[in-house]
Short mmCIF file of C-alpha atoms in Angstrom, two decimals:
data_model
loop_
_atom_site.label_atom_id
_atom_site.label_comp_id
_atom_site.label_asym_id
_atom_site.label_seq_id
_atom_site.Cartn_x
_atom_site.Cartn_y
_atom_site.Cartn_z
CA MET A 1 11.34 11.19 9.50
CA GLN A 2 10.20 13.83 6.98
CA ILE A 3 6.53 14.66 6.73
CA ARG A 4 4.55 14.74 3.49
CA ARG A 5 1.02 16.00 2.75
CA LEU A 6 -1.66 13.90 1.08
CA GLY A 7 -4.43 15.86 -0.49
CA LYS A 8 -5.27 19.21 1.09
CA ASP A 9 -4.21 18.64 4.70
CA LEU A 10 -3.37 15.08 5.76
CA GLU A 11 0.22 15.00 7.02
CA VAL A 12 1.96 11.63 7.20
CA SER A 13 5.51 10.27 7.47
CA ALA A 14 7.29 10.20 4.11
CA VAL A 15 7.38 6.45 4.31
CA GLY A 16 4.44 4.62 5.73
CA LEU A 17 4.15 1.07 7.02
CA GLY A 18 1.97 -1.49 5.25
CA CYS A 19 0.72 -3.75 8.04
CA MET A 20 -0.85 -6.53 5.92
CA GLY A 21 2.02 -8.97 6.17
CA PHE A 22 1.66 -9.33 9.95
CA SER A 23 -1.37 -11.49 9.39
CA HIS A 24 -1.93 -12.09 5.70
CA ALA A 25 -0.30 -13.24 2.43
CA TYR A 26 3.35 -13.41 3.52
CA GLY A 27 3.68 -16.57 5.43
CA ALA A 28 2.39 -17.65 8.87
CA PRO A 29 0.95 -14.73 10.91
CA THR A 30 3.24 -13.06 13.47
CA ASP A 31 2.50 -13.68 17.13
CA GLU A 32 0.15 -11.01 18.57
CA GLY A 33 2.57 -9.82 21.21
CA GLU A 34 5.41 -9.53 18.71
CA THR A 35 3.17 -7.69 16.28
CA VAL A 36 2.21 -5.10 18.83
CA GLU A 37 5.77 -4.68 19.95
CA ARG A 38 7.07 -4.20 16.42
CA LEU A 39 4.35 -1.71 15.47
CA ARG A 40 5.17 0.35 18.53
CA ARG A 41 8.83 0.20 17.56
CA ALA A 42 7.89 1.53 14.14
CA VAL A 43 6.48 4.64 15.88
CA GLU A 44 9.77 5.13 17.68
CA LEU A 45 11.50 4.95 14.29
CA GLY A 46 9.46 7.86 13.00
CA TYR A 47 6.53 6.17 11.29
CA THR A 48 3.29 8.06 11.68
CA PHE A 49 1.32 6.39 8.84
CA PHE A 50 -0.04 2.87 9.20
CA ASP A 51 -2.07 1.07 6.59
CA THR A 52 -4.41 -1.81 7.23
CA ALA A 53 -7.76 -3.17 5.90
CA GLU A 54 -10.71 -5.08 7.23
CA VAL A 55 -9.78 -8.09 5.14
CA TYR A 56 -6.18 -8.47 6.15
CA GLY A 57 -6.70 -11.59 8.22
CA THR A 58 -6.90 -15.42 8.19
CA PRO A 59 -9.77 -17.81 7.57
CA GLU A 60 -10.01 -18.20 11.34
CA ASP A 61 -9.86 -14.55 12.11
CA PRO A 62 -10.63 -12.50 8.96
CA HIS A 63 -10.31 -9.08 10.60
CA VAL A 64 -7.35 -9.65 12.95
CA ASN A 65 -5.07 -7.06 11.32
CA GLU A 66 -7.25 -4.11 12.27
CA ARG A 67 -7.46 -5.33 15.87
CA LEU A 68 -3.65 -5.68 16.09
CA VAL A 69 -3.06 -2.26 14.58
CA GLY A 70 -5.58 -0.70 16.88
CA LYS A 71 -4.13 -2.30 19.95
CA ALA A 72 -0.57 -1.39 19.10
CA LEU A 73 -1.21 2.24 18.30
CA ALA A 74 -3.72 2.99 21.05
CA PRO A 75 -1.14 4.58 23.30
CA VAL A 76 0.02 6.93 20.54
CA ARG A 77 -3.30 7.44 18.73
CA ASP A 78 -2.90 11.23 18.71
CA ARG A 79 0.44 10.95 16.95
CA VAL A 80 -0.41 8.59 14.10
CA VAL A 81 -2.51 8.38 10.98
CA ILE A 82 -4.41 5.14 10.46
CA SER A 83 -5.79 4.16 7.06
CA THR A 84 -8.03 1.18 6.50
CA LYS A 85 -10.21 -0.05 3.69
CA PHE A 86 -13.77 -1.17 2.86
CA GLY A 87 -15.50 -2.78 -0.14
CA LEU A 88 -13.72 -6.08 -0.53
CA ARG A 89 -13.85 -9.56 0.89
CA PHE A 90 -11.80 -12.68 0.18
CA ASP A 91 -13.38 -15.87 -1.06
CA PHE A 92 -12.06 -18.10 1.60
CA ASP A 93 -14.25 -20.95 0.33
CA SER A 94 -12.63 -21.01 -3.08
CA GLY A 95 -9.62 -23.11 -2.02
CA GLN A 96 -7.45 -21.01 -4.31
CA THR A 97 -4.20 -19.20 -3.64
CA PRO A 98 -4.09 -16.26 -3.93
CA LEU A 99 -7.67 -15.92 -2.71
CA PRO A 100 -10.08 -14.41 -5.22
CA LEU A 101 -11.54 -11.04 -4.31
CA ILE A 102 -15.21 -10.12 -4.19
CA PRO A 103 -15.93 -6.35 -4.37
CA ASP A 104 -18.92 -4.82 -2.61
CA SER A 105 -19.29 -1.09 -2.23
CA ARG A 106 -23.00 -0.89 -1.78
CA PRO A 107 -23.90 1.90 0.67
CA GLU A 108 -25.33 -0.51 3.25
CA THR A 109 -22.12 -2.56 3.09
CA ILE A 110 -19.96 0.53 3.59
CA VAL A 111 -22.02 1.59 6.66
CA ARG A 112 -21.57 -1.81 8.26
CA SER A 113 -17.82 -1.84 7.36
CA VAL A 114 -17.02 1.50 8.89
CA GLU A 115 -18.71 0.58 12.17
CA GLY A 116 -16.81 -2.70 12.28
CA SER A 117 -13.47 -1.01 11.54
CA LEU A 118 -14.05 1.66 14.16
CA GLN A 119 -14.75 -0.98 16.76
CA ARG A 120 -11.83 -3.21 15.86
CA LEU A 121 -9.38 -0.32 15.67
CA GLY A 122 -10.71 1.15 18.91
CA VAL A 123 -10.94 4.66 17.49
CA ASP A 124 -13.62 7.26 17.19
CA HIS A 125 -12.68 8.13 13.61
CA ILE A 126 -10.69 6.81 10.70
CA ASP A 127 -8.08 9.18 9.33
CA LEU A 128 -8.04 7.85 5.75
CA TYR A 129 -10.71 5.43 4.50
CA PHE A 130 -9.94 3.72 1.19
CA GLN A 131 -12.31 2.00 -1.13
CA HIS A 132 -10.26 -1.24 -1.47
CA ARG A 133 -11.21 -1.99 -5.07
CA ILE A 134 -13.68 -0.42 -7.49
CA ASP A 135 -17.00 -2.19 -7.54
CA PRO A 136 -18.27 -2.23 -11.17
CA LYS A 137 -21.85 -2.53 -9.89
CA VAL A 138 -21.72 0.79 -7.90
CA GLU A 139 -21.25 4.21 -9.45
CA PRO A 140 -18.38 6.33 -8.14
CA GLU A 141 -20.84 9.11 -7.28
CA THR A 142 -22.76 6.77 -4.98
CA VAL A 143 -19.64 5.75 -3.10
CA ALA A 144 -18.47 9.38 -2.84
CA GLN A 145 -21.83 10.48 -1.44
CA VAL A 146 -21.52 7.86 1.31
CA MET A 147 -18.02 9.14 2.03
CA ALA A 148 -19.33 12.71 2.32
CA GLN A 149 -21.93 11.53 4.81
CA LEU A 150 -19.33 9.65 6.88
CA ILE A 151 -17.17 12.74 6.95
CA GLN A 152 -20.12 14.86 8.03
CA ALA A 153 -20.89 12.38 10.77
CA GLY A 154 -17.25 12.50 12.01
CA LYS A 155 -16.66 8.81 11.40
CA ILE A 156 -13.92 9.43 8.86
CA THR A 157 -11.85 12.54 8.09
CA HIS A 158 -10.44 11.72 4.65
CA TRP A 159 -11.03 9.09 1.96
CA GLY A 160 -9.36 7.55 -0.98
CA ILE A 161 -9.56 4.94 -3.69
CA SER A 162 -7.22 1.95 -4.23
CA GLU A 163 -6.37 0.96 -7.84
CA ALA A 164 -8.09 4.07 -9.10
CA ASN A 165 -8.36 5.00 -12.76
CA GLU A 166 -8.83 8.57 -14.12
CA ASP A 167 -12.56 8.43 -14.94
CA TYR A 168 -13.52 6.90 -11.61
CA LEU A 169 -11.32 9.34 -9.71
CA ARG A 170 -12.63 12.41 -11.45
CA ARG A 171 -16.25 11.41 -11.02
CA ALA A 172 -15.80 10.53 -7.35
CA HIS A 173 -13.70 13.63 -6.61
CA ALA A 174 -16.39 15.92 -8.00
CA VAL A 175 -18.83 14.70 -5.31
CA CYS A 176 -16.48 14.39 -2.36
CA PRO A 177 -12.79 15.46 -2.68
CA VAL A 178 -10.45 12.53 -2.66
CA THR A 179 -7.33 12.79 -0.47
CA ALA A 180 -5.26 9.97 -1.97
CA VAL A 181 -5.23 6.99 -4.34
CA GLN A 182 -3.53 3.81 -3.16
CA ASN A 183 -2.18 2.16 -6.32
CA ARG A 184 0.40 -0.53 -7.02
CA TYR A 185 3.57 1.31 -8.02
CA SER A 186 7.21 0.23 -8.31
CA MET A 187 9.99 0.06 -10.87
CA LEU A 188 8.34 -3.10 -12.21
CA ALA A 189 4.80 -1.65 -12.20
CA ARG A 190 4.79 1.86 -13.67
CA HIS A 191 1.47 1.83 -15.57
CA TYR A 192 -0.12 4.36 -13.12
CA GLU A 193 2.45 6.99 -14.00
CA SER A 194 -0.07 8.09 -16.71
CA LEU A 195 -2.32 9.21 -13.75
CA PHE A 196 0.26 11.55 -12.33
CA PRO A 197 -0.94 14.67 -14.30
CA VAL A 198 -4.45 14.03 -13.03
CA LEU A 199 -3.31 13.69 -9.38
CA GLU A 200 -1.31 16.89 -9.76
CA GLU A 201 -4.35 18.69 -11.23
CA LEU A 202 -6.77 17.52 -8.51
CA GLY A 203 -4.36 17.79 -5.62
CA VAL A 204 -4.62 14.11 -4.80
CA GLY A 205 -1.75 12.15 -3.21
CA LEU A 206 -0.41 8.71 -4.21
CA VAL A 207 0.07 6.07 -1.59
CA ALA A 208 2.25 3.48 -3.34
CA PHE A 209 1.75 -0.08 -2.29
CA SER A 210 4.09 -2.90 -3.24
CA PRO A 211 6.75 -0.24 -3.88
CA MET A 212 9.52 -2.81 -3.96
CA ALA A 213 7.61 -5.31 -6.19
CA ASN A 214 6.72 -7.47 -3.19
CA GLY A 215 10.32 -7.49 -1.97
CA LEU A 216 12.11 -8.33 -5.24
CA LEU A 217 13.83 -4.92 -5.40
CA THR A 218 15.55 -5.39 -2.06
CA GLY A 219 18.01 -7.55 -3.98
CA ARG A 220 17.80 -10.21 -1.25
CA TYR A 221 16.13 -12.95 -3.29
CA GLY A 222 17.67 -15.13 -5.91
CA LYS A 223 16.92 -18.27 -7.89
CA GLY A 224 15.29 -21.01 -5.90
CA ALA A 225 13.75 -18.67 -3.30
CA GLY A 226 11.37 -20.90 -1.43
CA PHE A 227 8.00 -19.63 -0.29
CA ASP A 228 5.24 -21.71 1.40
CA PRO A 229 2.42 -22.04 -1.19
CA LYS A 230 -0.13 -22.48 1.55
CA SER A 231 0.39 -19.11 3.19
CA ASP A 232 2.75 -16.99 1.07
CA TYR A 233 1.52 -15.38 -2.12
CA ARG A 234 5.11 -14.91 -3.38
CA ALA A 235 5.14 -18.63 -4.28
CA PHE A 236 2.87 -17.68 -7.10
CA MET A 237 4.30 -14.33 -8.13
CA PRO A 238 5.90 -14.26 -11.57
CA GLN A 239 8.80 -12.01 -10.55
CA PHE A 240 10.18 -14.70 -8.19
CA THR A 241 10.63 -17.46 -10.80
CA ASP A 242 14.14 -18.42 -11.84
CA GLU A 243 13.50 -17.12 -15.34
CA ALA A 244 12.41 -13.75 -13.97
CA MET A 245 15.52 -13.51 -11.84
CA ASP A 246 17.54 -13.62 -15.07
CA GLN A 247 15.27 -11.10 -16.79
CA ASN A 248 15.55 -8.65 -13.86
CA GLN A 249 19.28 -9.10 -13.29
CA LYS A 250 20.27 -5.85 -15.05
CA LEU A 251 17.81 -3.83 -12.88
CA LEU A 252 19.03 -5.51 -9.69
CA GLU A 253 22.63 -4.75 -10.68
CA LEU A 254 21.75 -1.12 -11.43
CA LEU A 255 20.15 -0.78 -7.98
CA ALA A 256 23.18 -2.30 -6.33
CA ASP A 257 25.52 0.10 -8.16
CA LEU A 258 23.38 3.14 -7.18
CA ALA A 259 23.14 1.90 -3.63
CA ALA A 260 26.99 1.75 -3.41
CA GLU A 261 27.22 5.21 -4.86
CA HIS A 262 24.79 6.68 -2.32
CA ARG A 263 25.90 4.53 0.64
CA ALA A 264 22.40 3.14 0.71
CA THR A 265 20.75 -0.20 -0.02
CA PRO A 266 18.88 -1.32 -3.14
CA ALA A 267 15.66 -1.19 -1.16
CA GLN A 268 16.33 2.45 -0.24
CA ILE A 269 17.13 3.33 -3.81
CA SER A 270 13.92 1.82 -5.08
CA LEU A 271 11.91 3.88 -2.61
CA ALA A 272 14.01 7.10 -3.06
CA TRP A 273 13.35 6.84 -6.83
CA MET A 274 9.63 7.45 -6.22
CA LEU A 275 10.02 9.78 -3.25
CA CYS A 276 12.15 12.10 -5.39
CA LYS A 277 9.68 12.05 -8.28
CA ARG A 278 6.81 13.88 -6.59
CA PRO A 279 6.36 15.41 -3.06
CA TRP A 280 2.92 13.83 -2.81
CA ILE A 281 4.04 10.16 -3.25
CA VAL A 282 4.14 8.17 -0.01
CA PRO A 283 5.29 4.49 -0.34
CA ILE A 284 4.01 2.01 2.23
CA PRO A 285 6.39 -0.94 2.16
CA GLY A 286 5.37 -3.81 4.32
CA THR A 287 7.75 -5.61 6.64
CA ARG A 288 7.59 -7.46 9.97
CA LYS A 289 11.27 -6.90 10.81
CA VAL A 290 12.44 -3.90 12.85
CA ASP A 291 15.70 -3.65 10.99
CA ARG A 292 13.90 -3.48 7.64
CA MET A 293 11.54 -0.84 9.05
CA ALA A 294 14.58 1.28 10.01
CA GLU A 295 16.10 0.64 6.54
CA ASN A 296 12.95 1.69 4.68
CA ALA A 297 12.54 4.77 6.83
CA GLY A 298 16.07 5.74 5.87
CA ALA A 299 15.09 5.92 2.21
CA ALA A 300 13.57 9.34 2.98
CA GLN A 301 17.13 10.62 3.56
CA VAL A 302 18.42 9.41 0.18
CA VAL A 303 18.30 12.24 -2.29
CA LEU A 304 18.38 11.53 -6.06
CA SER A 305 18.67 14.47 -8.39
CA HIS A 306 16.13 15.06 -11.14
CA ASP A 307 18.77 13.92 -13.64
CA GLN A 308 19.36 10.68 -11.73
CA VAL A 309 15.65 9.99 -11.51
CA ARG A 310 15.27 10.69 -15.26
CA ALA A 311 18.26 8.46 -16.04
CA LEU A 312 16.71 5.67 -13.96
CA ASP A 313 13.50 5.96 -15.87
CA GLN A 314 15.27 5.88 -19.19
CA ALA A 315 17.14 2.78 -18.03
CA LEU A 316 13.89 1.13 -16.99
CA ASP A 317 12.33 1.99 -20.37
CA GLY A 318 15.13 0.16 -22.09
CA MET A 319 15.03 -3.00 -20.03
CA GLU A 320 13.01 -6.15 -20.76
CA LEU A 321 11.66 -6.77 -17.27
CA SER A 322 9.67 -9.73 -16.09
CA ALA A 323 6.01 -9.72 -15.35
CA VAL A 324 5.10 -8.71 -11.84
CA PHE A 325 2.31 -9.69 -9.54
CA GLY A 326 -0.69 -7.50 -10.39
CA GLY A 327 -3.03 -8.47 -7.65
CA THR A 328 -5.41 -11.34 -6.93
CA PRO A 329 -8.34 -11.90 -9.32
CA VAL A 330 -11.53 -9.95 -8.72
CA LYS A 331 -14.79 -11.81 -9.24
#
């Protein structure tokens, strides 16, 4: 797979793998042995960038995802980049789905979190450490100073911010240079495109999560798609309602037409659209299926011209698309 650079010097595969779904939010967790096997298969397919977080788990095992990722990638640690996240916990006692989020980026919390992540991942340093969500009670300069100390101590080598805005990014970056922001970005969620000039100016990469609108843009779901409300967040996502399927039909048809033209799949077109926008955009679609991993990796080989990307943007601008899941509520 092609290699891209985030920030000054962090090289990753052009498409990364979001590992959350193996244990959180997309149905019952995958068996441990199968998870390890599939993550190792992803390496064979060319993935070198794997994204996890300390909170991607279950009520019974809140940190299981990091342990699984660490176990799977241990034999190839020198060949992969692992990103994980701090500063967030799920309110498992709420009884709500999706689970509400509680941000906490106090310096003492970060110090505990990094030690826990290092232990669970079984690594001596974290390649890319993301603040999972902005904590309104903690100034960006405070968080950035802790990141600088962690880099100095060799516990992390790069850091980033998830769901970053311009003011927070600029203030944090001035204290300790940010390598990447990890923001929600897809054809149905383009609000962060306004941040692109700032990312360009500062030399910060974009790690795009939910790049296929939680799977909608694969074109594999239709009316009546059934998701288990007890374990699958898609049961509550607005883009999967029958009404939304009607609203988004023109977009799905456009993706299907372009896929046929490029001998690709709709999923690959939706990823290629952002890959061809900027060389510092790296999508991290999540999947637990090896054939989907191979399909997503193949998006890096689909080349859309500037005119085609611009035409796609213009088409999107003219469509009345449905609402799309914007993340769980933050307390």
